[in-house]
Amino acid sequence: MTAQRWQRCAGRIAALWDNYTAYQDVLNRAAEIRGRRAKPRPEDLAAIANLLRGKSITLSAKAVALSERTLLGPSVVSETATLAEALTLMNSDFQLAADFVTAADSAWNRLFQQADPVQERLKQVIAAIREIGDRTLATALSGVGDEYTKLRREVFADPIGVAAPGSHFSRRLARIREDLETVAATATGAADLRADFQRRSEQLLRLVDRIAEVEDAQRAAEAQVREKIQVAALPPRTAQAAALRARVAALADLRDRGLWRRLAEEAAALEQALDAAMTAANRTHRAVAGLLERREELRGRLAAYRVRAARSGAAEDPRLEAYYQAARDPLWSQPCDLAASTRALAVYQKAVLALDQPGRGGVVRP
């Protein structure tokens, strides 16, 4: 689009200068005639008037379109005009050129106002990756830089077209910016890891140690449950600590080989794996240890209702005592049947609560 507009303007600009030169020549000839004598002769005045008011200017030659030519007609014609007519034509040509320059300059400034920050950011990321020395990152960044260079060349070649409605400039620049920030984020993570590898690896190992502690607690809780609780099956134990510890140790090899991008990616993936492993280990431990906690909860509730029965004066009631023993025996046996204990406690609880109903008189009735 810029080239097309320039083609339309270029001939008019050349004609503008030709016509301007012819315009000056006429004025100079008129000034030369007037300067011959202090008092011009009538023929001098007539000549000056003809120059200033007549068709004294031969305008720039204009090509005749093929569709407008005759067989023997010229391909280029010249026209004559007065100074006023020439001035009007030059003003028109000047405005056409001015409009083109203004449009190109406006488009240029608007486009590069958006593109220049991306170029500055590109320089920053190049410096960061050069410091890291990661070839893979450098290759990825080179691809982003090539796309940006291509876009800038298009702006240089056709600013008006690139800035026109419907242009893909903004979308392409946004994609370049997004790709650049993706590479930059990886480079930043790699640089941070390089600067603080020891602290971060120690942090990861501490998390592995906590996972190992929870997994040890799982085994201990499972052993107690199998001894004290009657249970058909338990959740499978997690055992990820050893493998995770090996992955942490492997980070040092990536560091020694200078593979900082891979190191950053592996460290980030390892952090996610550690979080997931800790969540799974805690969930399994709670599920197993919760059985022991359930037994203690049932024991505590049984003791509380026995105190309540005593306060109601019915602690020695044979039937109530039988309900109590039916709940206590499975709770203090090994392995404990939690389901039977829960049902027996519910019967005893109902009987104790019935003591507070009007007319019961503290006696448990059948």
mmCIF file of C-alpha atoms in Angstrom:
data_model
loop_
_atom_site.group_PDB
_atom_site.id
_atom_site.type_symbol
_atom_site.label_atom_id
_atom_site.label_comp_id
_atom_site.label_asym_id
_atom_site.label_seq_id
_atom_site.Cartn_x
_atom_site.Cartn_y
_atom_site.Cartn_z
ATOM 1 C CA MET A 1 0.000 0.000 0.000
ATOM 2 C CA THR A 2 2.829 2.415 0.805
ATOM 3 C CA ALA A 3 4.551 1.608 -2.509
ATOM 4 C CA GLN A 4 1.344 2.159 -4.445
ATOM 5 C CA ARG A 5 0.769 5.542 -2.846
ATOM 6 C CA TRP A 6 4.400 6.453 -3.436
ATOM 7 C CA GLN A 7 4.117 5.576 -7.112
ATOM 8 C CA ARG A 8 1.161 7.925 -7.396
ATOM 9 C CA CYS A 9 3.031 10.682 -5.553
ATOM 10 C CA ALA A 10 6.482 10.277 -7.081
ATOM 11 C CA GLY A 11 5.515 11.562 -10.537
ATOM 12 C CA ARG A 12 3.522 14.426 -9.033
ATOM 13 C CA ILE A 13 6.450 15.433 -6.817
ATOM 14 C CA ALA A 14 8.826 15.412 -9.809
ATOM 15 C CA ALA A 15 6.304 17.494 -11.766
ATOM 16 C CA LEU A 16 6.011 19.837 -8.786
ATOM 17 C CA TRP A 17 9.717 20.597 -8.893
ATOM 18 C CA ASP A 18 9.706 20.982 -12.685
ATOM 19 C CA ASN A 19 6.746 23.345 -12.527
ATOM 20 C CA TYR A 20 8.289 25.251 -9.649
ATOM 21 C CA THR A 21 11.456 25.741 -11.688
ATOM 22 C CA ALA A 22 9.418 26.922 -14.669
ATOM 23 C CA TYR A 23 7.474 29.248 -12.367
ATOM 24 C CA GLN A 24 10.698 30.804 -11.080
ATOM 25 C CA ASP A 25 12.031 31.127 -14.621
ATOM 26 C CA VAL A 26 8.974 33.169 -15.651
ATOM 27 C CA LEU A 27 9.336 35.433 -12.630
ATOM 28 C CA ASN A 28 13.037 35.851 -13.336
ATOM 29 C CA ARG A 29 12.349 36.761 -17.004
ATOM 30 C CA ALA A 30 9.756 39.305 -15.917
ATOM 31 C CA ALA A 31 12.190 40.765 -13.384
ATOM 32 C CA GLU A 32 14.936 40.898 -16.040
ATOM 33 C CA ILE A 33 12.696 42.851 -18.479
ATOM 34 C CA ARG A 34 11.626 45.232 -15.732
ATOM 35 C CA GLY A 35 15.216 45.819 -14.740
ATOM 36 C CA ARG A 36 16.413 46.930 -18.203
ATOM 37 C CA ARG A 37 15.231 50.521 -17.825
ATOM 38 C CA ALA A 38 14.192 52.803 -15.020
ATOM 39 C CA LYS A 39 11.021 53.590 -16.964
ATOM 40 C CA PRO A 40 9.789 50.563 -18.928
ATOM 41 C CA ARG A 41 8.581 51.026 -22.465
ATOM 42 C CA PRO A 42 5.045 49.963 -23.420
ATOM 43 C CA GLU A 43 6.363 46.853 -25.169
ATOM 44 C CA ASP A 44 8.245 45.939 -21.984
ATOM 45 C CA LEU A 45 5.099 46.332 -19.915
ATOM 46 C CA ALA A 46 3.173 44.239 -22.416
ATOM 47 C CA ALA A 47 5.809 41.512 -22.278
ATOM 48 C CA ILE A 48 5.776 41.573 -18.456
ATOM 49 C CA ALA A 49 1.975 41.449 -18.410
ATOM 50 C CA ASN A 50 1.993 38.503 -20.808
ATOM 51 C CA LEU A 51 4.458 36.671 -18.609
ATOM 52 C CA LEU A 52 2.578 37.344 -15.358
ATOM 53 C CA ARG A 53 -0.980 36.949 -16.626
ATOM 54 C CA GLY A 54 -0.781 34.886 -19.796
ATOM 55 C CA LYS A 55 -0.113 31.205 -20.337
ATOM 56 C CA SER A 56 3.604 31.678 -19.982
ATOM 57 C CA ILE A 57 4.514 28.444 -18.206
ATOM 58 C CA THR A 58 5.058 25.153 -19.969
ATOM 59 C CA LEU A 59 4.021 22.548 -17.415
ATOM 60 C CA SER A 60 5.865 19.309 -16.811
ATOM 61 C CA ALA A 61 5.326 16.801 -19.594
ATOM 62 C CA LYS A 62 2.558 14.296 -18.902
ATOM 63 C CA ALA A 63 2.329 10.783 -20.286
ATOM 64 C CA VAL A 64 -0.787 10.030 -22.327
ATOM 65 C CA ALA A 65 -2.556 6.798 -21.366
ATOM 66 C CA LEU A 66 -2.555 4.181 -24.119
ATOM 67 C CA SER A 67 -6.348 4.166 -24.164
ATOM 68 C CA GLU A 68 -6.324 7.920 -24.908
ATOM 69 C CA ARG A 69 -3.713 7.931 -27.707
ATOM 70 C CA THR A 70 -4.343 8.047 -31.458
ATOM 71 C CA LEU A 71 -2.326 6.083 -33.958
ATOM 72 C CA LEU A 72 0.010 8.971 -34.762
ATOM 73 C CA GLY A 73 -0.560 10.906 -31.584
ATOM 74 C CA PRO A 74 2.218 11.653 -29.066
ATOM 75 C CA SER A 75 2.775 9.527 -26.003
ATOM 76 C CA VAL A 76 3.787 12.601 -23.961
ATOM 77 C CA VAL A 77 2.150 16.022 -24.066
ATOM 78 C CA SER A 78 2.915 19.364 -22.512
ATOM 79 C CA GLU A 79 0.450 22.021 -21.449
ATOM 80 C CA THR A 80 0.809 25.730 -20.857
ATOM 81 C CA ALA A 81 -0.683 27.615 -17.927
ATOM 82 C CA THR A 82 -0.719 31.001 -16.243
ATOM 83 C CA LEU A 83 1.204 31.621 -13.064
ATOM 84 C CA ALA A 84 -2.016 31.383 -11.067
ATOM 85 C CA GLU A 85 -2.976 28.084 -12.685
ATOM 86 C CA ALA A 86 0.524 26.721 -12.144
ATOM 87 C CA LEU A 87 0.421 27.791 -8.501
ATOM 88 C CA THR A 88 -2.920 26.019 -8.007
ATOM 89 C CA LEU A 89 -1.520 22.857 -9.597
ATOM 90 C CA MET A 90 1.647 23.030 -7.477
ATOM 91 C CA ASN A 91 -0.413 23.481 -4.310
ATOM 92 C CA SER A 92 -2.428 20.389 -5.240
ATOM 93 C CA ASP A 93 0.724 18.360 -5.899
ATOM 94 C CA PHE A 94 2.289 19.609 -2.682
ATOM 95 C CA GLN A 95 -0.781 18.619 -0.650
ATOM 96 C CA LEU A 96 -0.750 15.152 -2.191
ATOM 97 C CA ALA A 97 2.897 14.718 -1.211
ATOM 98 C CA ALA A 98 2.315 16.193 2.245
ATOM 99 C CA ASP A 99 -0.601 13.838 2.875
ATOM 100 C CA PHE A 100 1.543 10.868 1.877
ATOM 101 C CA VAL A 101 4.458 11.900 4.103
ATOM 102 C CA THR A 102 2.130 12.604 7.030
ATOM 103 C CA ALA A 103 0.370 9.253 6.658
ATOM 104 C CA ALA A 104 3.653 7.351 6.391
ATOM 105 C CA ASP A 105 5.201 9.207 9.345
ATOM 106 C CA SER A 106 2.106 8.702 11.520
ATOM 107 C CA ALA A 107 1.960 4.994 10.706
ATOM 108 C CA TRP A 108 5.692 4.633 11.270
ATOM 109 C CA ASN A 109 5.583 6.294 14.691
ATOM 110 C CA ARG A 110 2.503 4.376 15.809
ATOM 111 C CA LEU A 111 3.913 1.003 14.793
ATOM 112 C CA PHE A 112 7.350 1.475 16.267
ATOM 113 C CA GLN A 113 5.884 2.889 19.470
ATOM 114 C CA GLN A 114 4.432 -0.602 19.922
ATOM 115 C CA ALA A 115 7.384 -2.547 18.528
ATOM 116 C CA ASP A 116 10.336 -0.761 20.163
ATOM 117 C CA PRO A 117 9.596 -1.998 23.741
ATOM 118 C CA VAL A 118 9.669 -5.554 22.406
ATOM 119 C CA GLN A 119 13.088 -4.877 20.904
ATOM 120 C CA GLU A 120 14.383 -3.575 24.241
ATOM 121 C CA ARG A 121 12.976 -6.612 26.026
ATOM 122 C CA LEU A 122 14.602 -8.846 23.427
ATOM 123 C CA LYS A 123 17.986 -7.269 24.190
ATOM 124 C CA GLN A 124 17.500 -7.913 27.911
ATOM 125 C CA VAL A 125 16.640 -11.567 27.398
ATOM 126 C CA ILE A 126 19.566 -12.029 24.993
ATOM 127 C CA ALA A 127 21.914 -10.724 27.684
ATOM 128 C CA ALA A 128 20.360 -13.013 30.310
ATOM 129 C CA ILE A 129 20.669 -16.123 28.137
ATOM 130 C CA ARG A 130 24.224 -15.224 27.170
ATOM 131 C CA GLU A 131 25.041 -15.129 30.888
ATOM 132 C CA ILE A 132 23.478 -18.555 31.409
ATOM 133 C CA GLY A 133 25.112 -20.038 28.315
ATOM 134 C CA ASP A 134 22.226 -22.386 27.457
ATOM 135 C CA ARG A 135 22.231 -23.224 23.742
ATOM 136 C CA THR A 136 18.674 -24.520 23.663
ATOM 137 C CA LEU A 137 17.359 -21.297 25.127
ATOM 138 C CA ALA A 138 19.529 -19.322 22.731
ATOM 139 C CA THR A 139 18.053 -21.237 19.787
ATOM 140 C CA ALA A 140 14.501 -20.644 21.021
ATOM 141 C CA LEU A 141 15.210 -16.956 21.458
ATOM 142 C CA SER A 142 16.788 -16.777 17.999
ATOM 143 C CA GLY A 143 13.521 -17.976 16.505
ATOM 144 C CA VAL A 144 11.606 -15.267 18.353
ATOM 145 C CA GLY A 145 14.141 -12.677 17.225
ATOM 146 C CA ASP A 146 13.822 -13.763 13.606
ATOM 147 C CA GLU A 147 10.060 -13.268 13.727
ATOM 148 C CA TYR A 148 10.512 -9.829 15.234
ATOM 149 C CA THR A 149 13.097 -8.831 12.609
ATOM 150 C CA LYS A 150 10.777 -9.988 9.849
ATOM 151 C CA LEU A 151 7.960 -7.878 11.269
ATOM 152 C CA ARG A 152 10.183 -4.796 11.519
ATOM 153 C CA ARG A 153 11.264 -5.206 7.899
ATOM 154 C CA GLU A 154 7.633 -5.244 6.849
ATOM 155 C CA VAL A 155 7.059 -2.033 8.791
ATOM 156 C CA PHE A 156 10.042 -0.418 7.101
ATOM 157 C CA ALA A 157 8.803 -1.534 3.680
ATOM 158 C CA ASP A 158 5.125 -0.690 4.066
ATOM 159 C CA PRO A 159 4.224 1.335 7.184
ATOM 160 C CA ILE A 160 0.883 2.493 5.780
ATOM 161 C CA GLY A 161 -0.178 -1.005 4.791
ATOM 162 C CA VAL A 162 0.923 -2.571 8.087
ATOM 163 C CA ALA A 163 -0.985 0.095 10.037
ATOM 164 C CA ALA A 164 -4.151 -0.227 7.949
ATOM 165 C CA PRO A 165 -7.361 -1.695 9.444
ATOM 166 C CA GLY A 166 -7.404 -5.475 9.186
ATOM 167 C CA SER A 167 -3.629 -5.763 9.456
ATOM 168 C CA HIS A 168 -2.253 -8.673 11.496
ATOM 169 C CA PHE A 169 0.508 -6.513 12.989
ATOM 170 C CA SER A 170 -0.918 -6.310 16.535
ATOM 171 C CA ARG A 171 -1.706 -10.026 16.674
ATOM 172 C CA ARG A 172 1.736 -11.002 15.385
ATOM 173 C CA LEU A 173 3.480 -8.613 17.763
ATOM 174 C CA ALA A 174 1.431 -9.972 20.684
ATOM 175 C CA ARG A 175 2.438 -13.537 19.774
ATOM 176 C CA ILE A 176 6.092 -12.509 19.546
ATOM 177 C CA ARG A 177 5.825 -10.804 22.937
ATOM 178 C CA GLU A 178 4.184 -13.893 24.441
ATOM 179 C CA ASP A 179 6.847 -16.233 23.033
ATOM 180 C CA LEU A 180 9.556 -13.880 24.236
ATOM 181 C CA GLU A 181 8.174 -13.821 27.776
ATOM 182 C CA THR A 182 7.944 -17.616 27.784
ATOM 183 C CA VAL A 183 11.638 -17.854 26.967
ATOM 184 C CA ALA A 184 12.395 -15.055 29.436
ATOM 185 C CA ALA A 185 10.563 -16.853 32.248
ATOM 186 C CA THR A 186 12.549 -20.017 31.608
ATOM 187 C CA ALA A 187 15.780 -18.033 31.491
ATOM 188 C CA THR A 188 14.914 -16.242 34.720
ATOM 189 C CA GLY A 189 14.143 -19.516 36.461
ATOM 190 C CA ALA A 190 17.406 -20.990 35.216
ATOM 191 C CA ALA A 191 19.373 -17.921 36.319
ATOM 192 C CA ASP A 192 17.770 -17.944 39.757
ATOM 193 C CA LEU A 193 18.472 -21.630 40.121
ATOM 194 C CA ARG A 194 22.061 -21.155 39.044
ATOM 195 C CA ALA A 195 22.573 -18.382 41.582
ATOM 196 C CA ASP A 196 20.895 -20.248 44.424
ATOM 197 C CA PHE A 197 21.232 -23.914 43.528
ATOM 198 C CA GLN A 198 22.568 -25.050 46.906
ATOM 199 C CA ARG A 199 19.796 -23.447 48.939
ATOM 200 C CA ARG A 200 17.072 -24.699 46.627
ATOM 201 C CA SER A 201 18.371 -28.259 46.488
ATOM 202 C CA GLU A 202 18.570 -28.313 50.297
ATOM 203 C CA GLN A 203 15.006 -27.037 50.431
ATOM 204 C CA LEU A 204 13.883 -29.865 48.148
ATOM 205 C CA LEU A 205 15.717 -32.433 50.261
ATOM 206 C CA ARG A 206 14.029 -31.148 53.423
ATOM 207 C CA LEU A 207 10.671 -31.678 51.753
ATOM 208 C CA VAL A 208 11.729 -35.215 50.778
ATOM 209 C CA ASP A 209 12.694 -35.815 54.427
ATOM 210 C CA ARG A 210 9.225 -34.726 55.570
ATOM 211 C CA ILE A 211 7.632 -37.076 53.026
ATOM 212 C CA ALA A 212 9.834 -39.893 54.308
ATOM 213 C CA GLU A 213 8.764 -39.116 57.895
ATOM 214 C CA VAL A 214 5.093 -39.295 56.928
ATOM 215 C CA GLU A 215 5.666 -42.556 55.067
ATOM 216 C CA ASP A 216 7.433 -43.968 58.151
ATOM 217 C CA ALA A 217 4.475 -42.814 60.232
ATOM 218 C CA GLN A 218 2.203 -44.657 57.795
ATOM 219 C CA ARG A 219 4.044 -47.920 58.420
ATOM 220 C CA ALA A 220 3.970 -47.438 62.177
ATOM 221 C CA ALA A 221 0.273 -46.572 62.139
ATOM 222 C CA GLU A 222 -0.496 -49.549 59.915
ATOM 223 C CA ALA A 223 1.322 -51.896 62.277
ATOM 224 C CA GLN A 224 -0.694 -50.579 65.244
ATOM 225 C CA VAL A 225 -3.967 -50.766 63.327
ATOM 226 C CA ARG A 226 -3.393 -54.368 62.266
ATOM 227 C CA GLU A 227 -2.601 -55.226 65.884
ATOM 228 C CA LYS A 228 -5.412 -53.291 67.547
ATOM 229 C CA ILE A 229 -8.176 -52.859 64.985
ATOM 230 C CA GLN A 230 -10.138 -55.509 63.137
ATOM 231 C CA VAL A 231 -9.937 -54.360 59.532
ATOM 232 C CA ALA A 232 -10.289 -56.148 56.210
ATOM 233 C CA ALA A 233 -8.052 -53.851 54.115
ATOM 234 C CA LEU A 234 -6.059 -50.653 54.530
ATOM 235 C CA PRO A 235 -5.162 -47.975 51.970
ATOM 236 C CA PRO A 236 -1.911 -48.909 50.178
ATOM 237 C CA ARG A 237 1.140 -47.220 51.679
ATOM 238 C CA THR A 238 2.946 -44.569 49.633
ATOM 239 C CA ALA A 239 6.659 -45.093 49.050
ATOM 240 C CA GLN A 240 7.944 -42.212 46.930
ATOM 241 C CA ALA A 241 10.633 -40.716 49.155
ATOM 242 C CA ALA A 242 13.531 -42.802 47.807
ATOM 243 C CA ALA A 243 12.738 -42.074 44.154
ATOM 244 C CA LEU A 244 12.244 -38.379 44.859
ATOM 245 C CA ARG A 245 15.542 -38.210 46.725
ATOM 246 C CA ALA A 246 17.275 -39.687 43.659
ATOM 247 C CA ARG A 247 15.671 -37.033 41.459
ATOM 248 C CA VAL A 248 16.986 -34.286 43.741
ATOM 249 C CA ALA A 249 20.470 -35.799 43.562
ATOM 250 C CA ALA A 250 20.248 -35.863 39.738
ATOM 251 C CA LEU A 251 19.903 -32.070 39.698
ATOM 252 C CA ALA A 252 23.570 -31.758 40.610
ATOM 253 C CA ASP A 253 24.538 -33.595 37.402
ATOM 254 C CA LEU A 254 22.537 -31.114 35.308
ATOM 255 C CA ARG A 255 24.232 -28.272 37.164
ATOM 256 C CA ASP A 256 27.698 -29.697 36.580
ATOM 257 C CA ARG A 257 26.937 -30.033 32.837
ATOM 258 C CA GLY A 258 25.675 -26.439 32.659
ATOM 259 C CA LEU A 259 22.207 -27.472 31.463
ATOM 260 C CA TRP A 260 20.476 -24.677 33.298
ATOM 261 C CA ARG A 261 17.258 -24.669 31.302
ATOM 262 C CA ARG A 262 16.759 -28.398 31.837
ATOM 263 C CA LEU A 263 17.733 -27.928 35.449
ATOM 264 C CA ALA A 264 15.093 -25.227 35.920
ATOM 265 C CA GLU A 265 12.432 -27.358 34.211
ATOM 266 C CA GLU A 266 13.327 -30.453 36.247
ATOM 267 C CA ALA A 267 13.393 -28.478 39.496
ATOM 268 C CA ALA A 268 9.954 -27.020 38.768
ATOM 269 C CA ALA A 269 8.554 -30.461 37.883
ATOM 270 C CA LEU A 270 10.180 -31.933 40.978
ATOM 271 C CA GLU A 271 8.555 -29.328 43.212
ATOM 272 C CA GLN A 272 5.145 -30.291 41.815
ATOM 273 C CA ALA A 273 5.938 -33.982 42.319
ATOM 274 C CA LEU A 274 6.997 -33.344 45.906
ATOM 275 C CA ASP A 275 3.807 -31.430 46.669
ATOM 276 C CA ALA A 276 1.717 -34.239 45.181
ATOM 277 C CA ALA A 277 3.688 -36.880 47.084
ATOM 278 C CA MET A 278 3.277 -35.025 50.379
ATOM 279 C CA THR A 279 -0.462 -34.696 49.795
ATOM 280 C CA ALA A 280 -0.791 -38.405 49.016
ATOM 281 C CA ALA A 281 1.341 -39.447 51.995
ATOM 282 C CA ASN A 282 -0.636 -37.288 54.417
ATOM 283 C CA ARG A 283 -3.953 -38.542 53.016
ATOM 284 C CA THR A 284 -2.952 -42.185 53.486
ATOM 285 C CA HIS A 285 -1.557 -41.547 56.966
ATOM 286 C CA ARG A 286 -4.739 -39.778 58.067
ATOM 287 C CA ALA A 287 -6.862 -42.611 56.719
ATOM 288 C CA VAL A 288 -4.894 -45.267 58.658
ATOM 289 C CA ALA A 289 -4.252 -43.296 61.848
ATOM 290 C CA GLY A 290 -7.891 -42.200 61.792
ATOM 291 C CA LEU A 291 -8.919 -45.770 62.720
ATOM 292 C CA LEU A 292 -6.933 -45.561 65.967
ATOM 293 C CA GLU A 293 -8.348 -42.106 66.601
ATOM 294 C CA ARG A 294 -11.848 -43.481 66.030
ATOM 295 C CA ARG A 295 -11.285 -46.158 68.679
ATOM 296 C CA GLU A 296 -10.073 -43.547 71.168
ATOM 297 C CA GLU A 297 -13.038 -41.334 70.343
ATOM 298 C CA LEU A 298 -15.473 -44.214 71.006
ATOM 299 C CA ARG A 299 -13.709 -45.011 74.293
ATOM 300 C CA GLY A 300 -13.973 -41.374 75.363
ATOM 301 C CA ARG A 301 -17.670 -41.180 74.512
ATOM 302 C CA LEU A 302 -18.348 -44.430 76.404
ATOM 303 C CA ALA A 303 -16.608 -43.062 79.509
ATOM 304 C CA ALA A 304 -18.520 -39.788 79.281
ATOM 305 C CA TYR A 305 -21.895 -41.549 79.127
ATOM 306 C CA ARG A 306 -20.952 -43.791 82.062
ATOM 307 C CA VAL A 307 -20.287 -40.629 84.121
ATOM 308 C CA ARG A 308 -23.633 -39.266 83.000
ATOM 309 C CA ALA A 309 -25.375 -42.484 84.020
ATOM 310 C CA ALA A 310 -23.724 -42.307 87.455
ATOM 311 C CA ARG A 311 -24.950 -38.761 87.951
ATOM 312 C CA SER A 312 -28.462 -39.957 87.162
ATOM 313 C CA GLY A 313 -28.173 -42.596 89.918
ATOM 314 C CA ALA A 314 -28.443 -45.514 87.525
ATOM 315 C CA ALA A 315 -24.836 -46.650 87.330
ATOM 316 C CA GLU A 316 -25.629 -49.939 89.098
ATOM 317 C CA ASP A 317 -28.703 -50.741 87.045
ATOM 318 C CA PRO A 318 -28.134 -54.303 85.729
ATOM 319 C CA ARG A 319 -29.576 -53.716 82.302
ATOM 320 C CA LEU A 320 -27.652 -50.441 81.835
ATOM 321 C CA GLU A 321 -24.484 -52.168 83.078
ATOM 322 C CA ALA A 322 -25.034 -54.914 80.536
ATOM 323 C CA TYR A 323 -25.264 -52.312 77.754
ATOM 324 C CA TYR A 324 -22.073 -50.721 79.060
ATOM 325 C CA GLN A 325 -20.156 -53.991 79.086
ATOM 326 C CA ALA A 326 -21.427 -54.866 75.602
ATOM 327 C CA ALA A 327 -19.868 -51.647 74.333
ATOM 328 C CA ARG A 328 -16.715 -51.804 76.462
ATOM 329 C CA ASP A 329 -15.642 -55.344 75.698
ATOM 330 C CA PRO A 330 -15.028 -54.871 71.915
ATOM 331 C CA LEU A 331 -13.431 -51.460 72.498
ATOM 332 C CA TRP A 332 -10.819 -52.908 74.843
ATOM 333 C CA SER A 333 -10.218 -56.116 72.956
ATOM 334 C CA GLN A 334 -7.576 -56.640 70.291
ATOM 335 C CA PRO A 335 -8.269 -56.467 67.480
ATOM 336 C CA CYS A 336 -11.131 -54.061 68.091
ATOM 337 C CA ASP A 337 -14.269 -54.408 65.965
ATOM 338 C CA LEU A 338 -15.054 -50.727 65.365
ATOM 339 C CA ALA A 339 -18.354 -51.412 63.626
ATOM 340 C CA ALA A 340 -19.667 -53.600 66.490
ATOM 341 C CA SER A 341 -18.324 -51.139 69.052
ATOM 342 C CA THR A 342 -20.085 -48.256 67.340
ATOM 343 C CA ARG A 343 -23.415 -50.136 67.346
ATOM 344 C CA ALA A 344 -23.050 -51.191 70.994
ATOM 345 C CA LEU A 345 -22.144 -47.637 72.034
ATOM 346 C CA ALA A 346 -25.219 -46.314 70.245
ATOM 347 C CA VAL A 347 -27.427 -48.686 72.307
ATOM 348 C CA TYR A 348 -25.770 -47.630 75.579
ATOM 349 C CA GLN A 349 -25.994 -43.950 74.619
ATOM 350 C CA LYS A 350 -29.727 -44.283 73.896
ATOM 351 C CA ALA A 351 -30.311 -45.964 77.231
ATOM 352 C CA VAL A 352 -28.411 -43.261 79.162
ATOM 353 C CA LEU A 353 -30.254 -40.450 77.385
ATOM 354 C CA ALA A 354 -33.564 -42.137 78.251
ATOM 355 C CA LEU A 355 -32.766 -41.558 81.951
ATOM 356 C CA ASP A 356 -33.550 -37.871 81.492
ATOM 357 C CA GLN A 357 -37.046 -38.483 80.115
ATOM 358 C CA PRO A 358 -40.012 -37.748 82.435
ATOM 359 C CA GLY A 359 -41.321 -40.769 84.262
ATOM 360 C CA ARG A 360 -38.204 -42.865 83.902
ATOM 361 C CA GLY A 361 -37.077 -42.196 87.419
ATOM 362 C CA GLY A 362 -33.529 -43.143 86.760
ATOM 363 C CA VAL A 363 -34.443 -46.774 86.111
ATOM 364 C CA VAL A 364 -33.719 -48.406 82.819
ATOM 365 C CA ARG A 365 -36.753 -50.304 81.621
ATOM 366 C CA PRO A 366 -36.865 -53.019 79.039
#
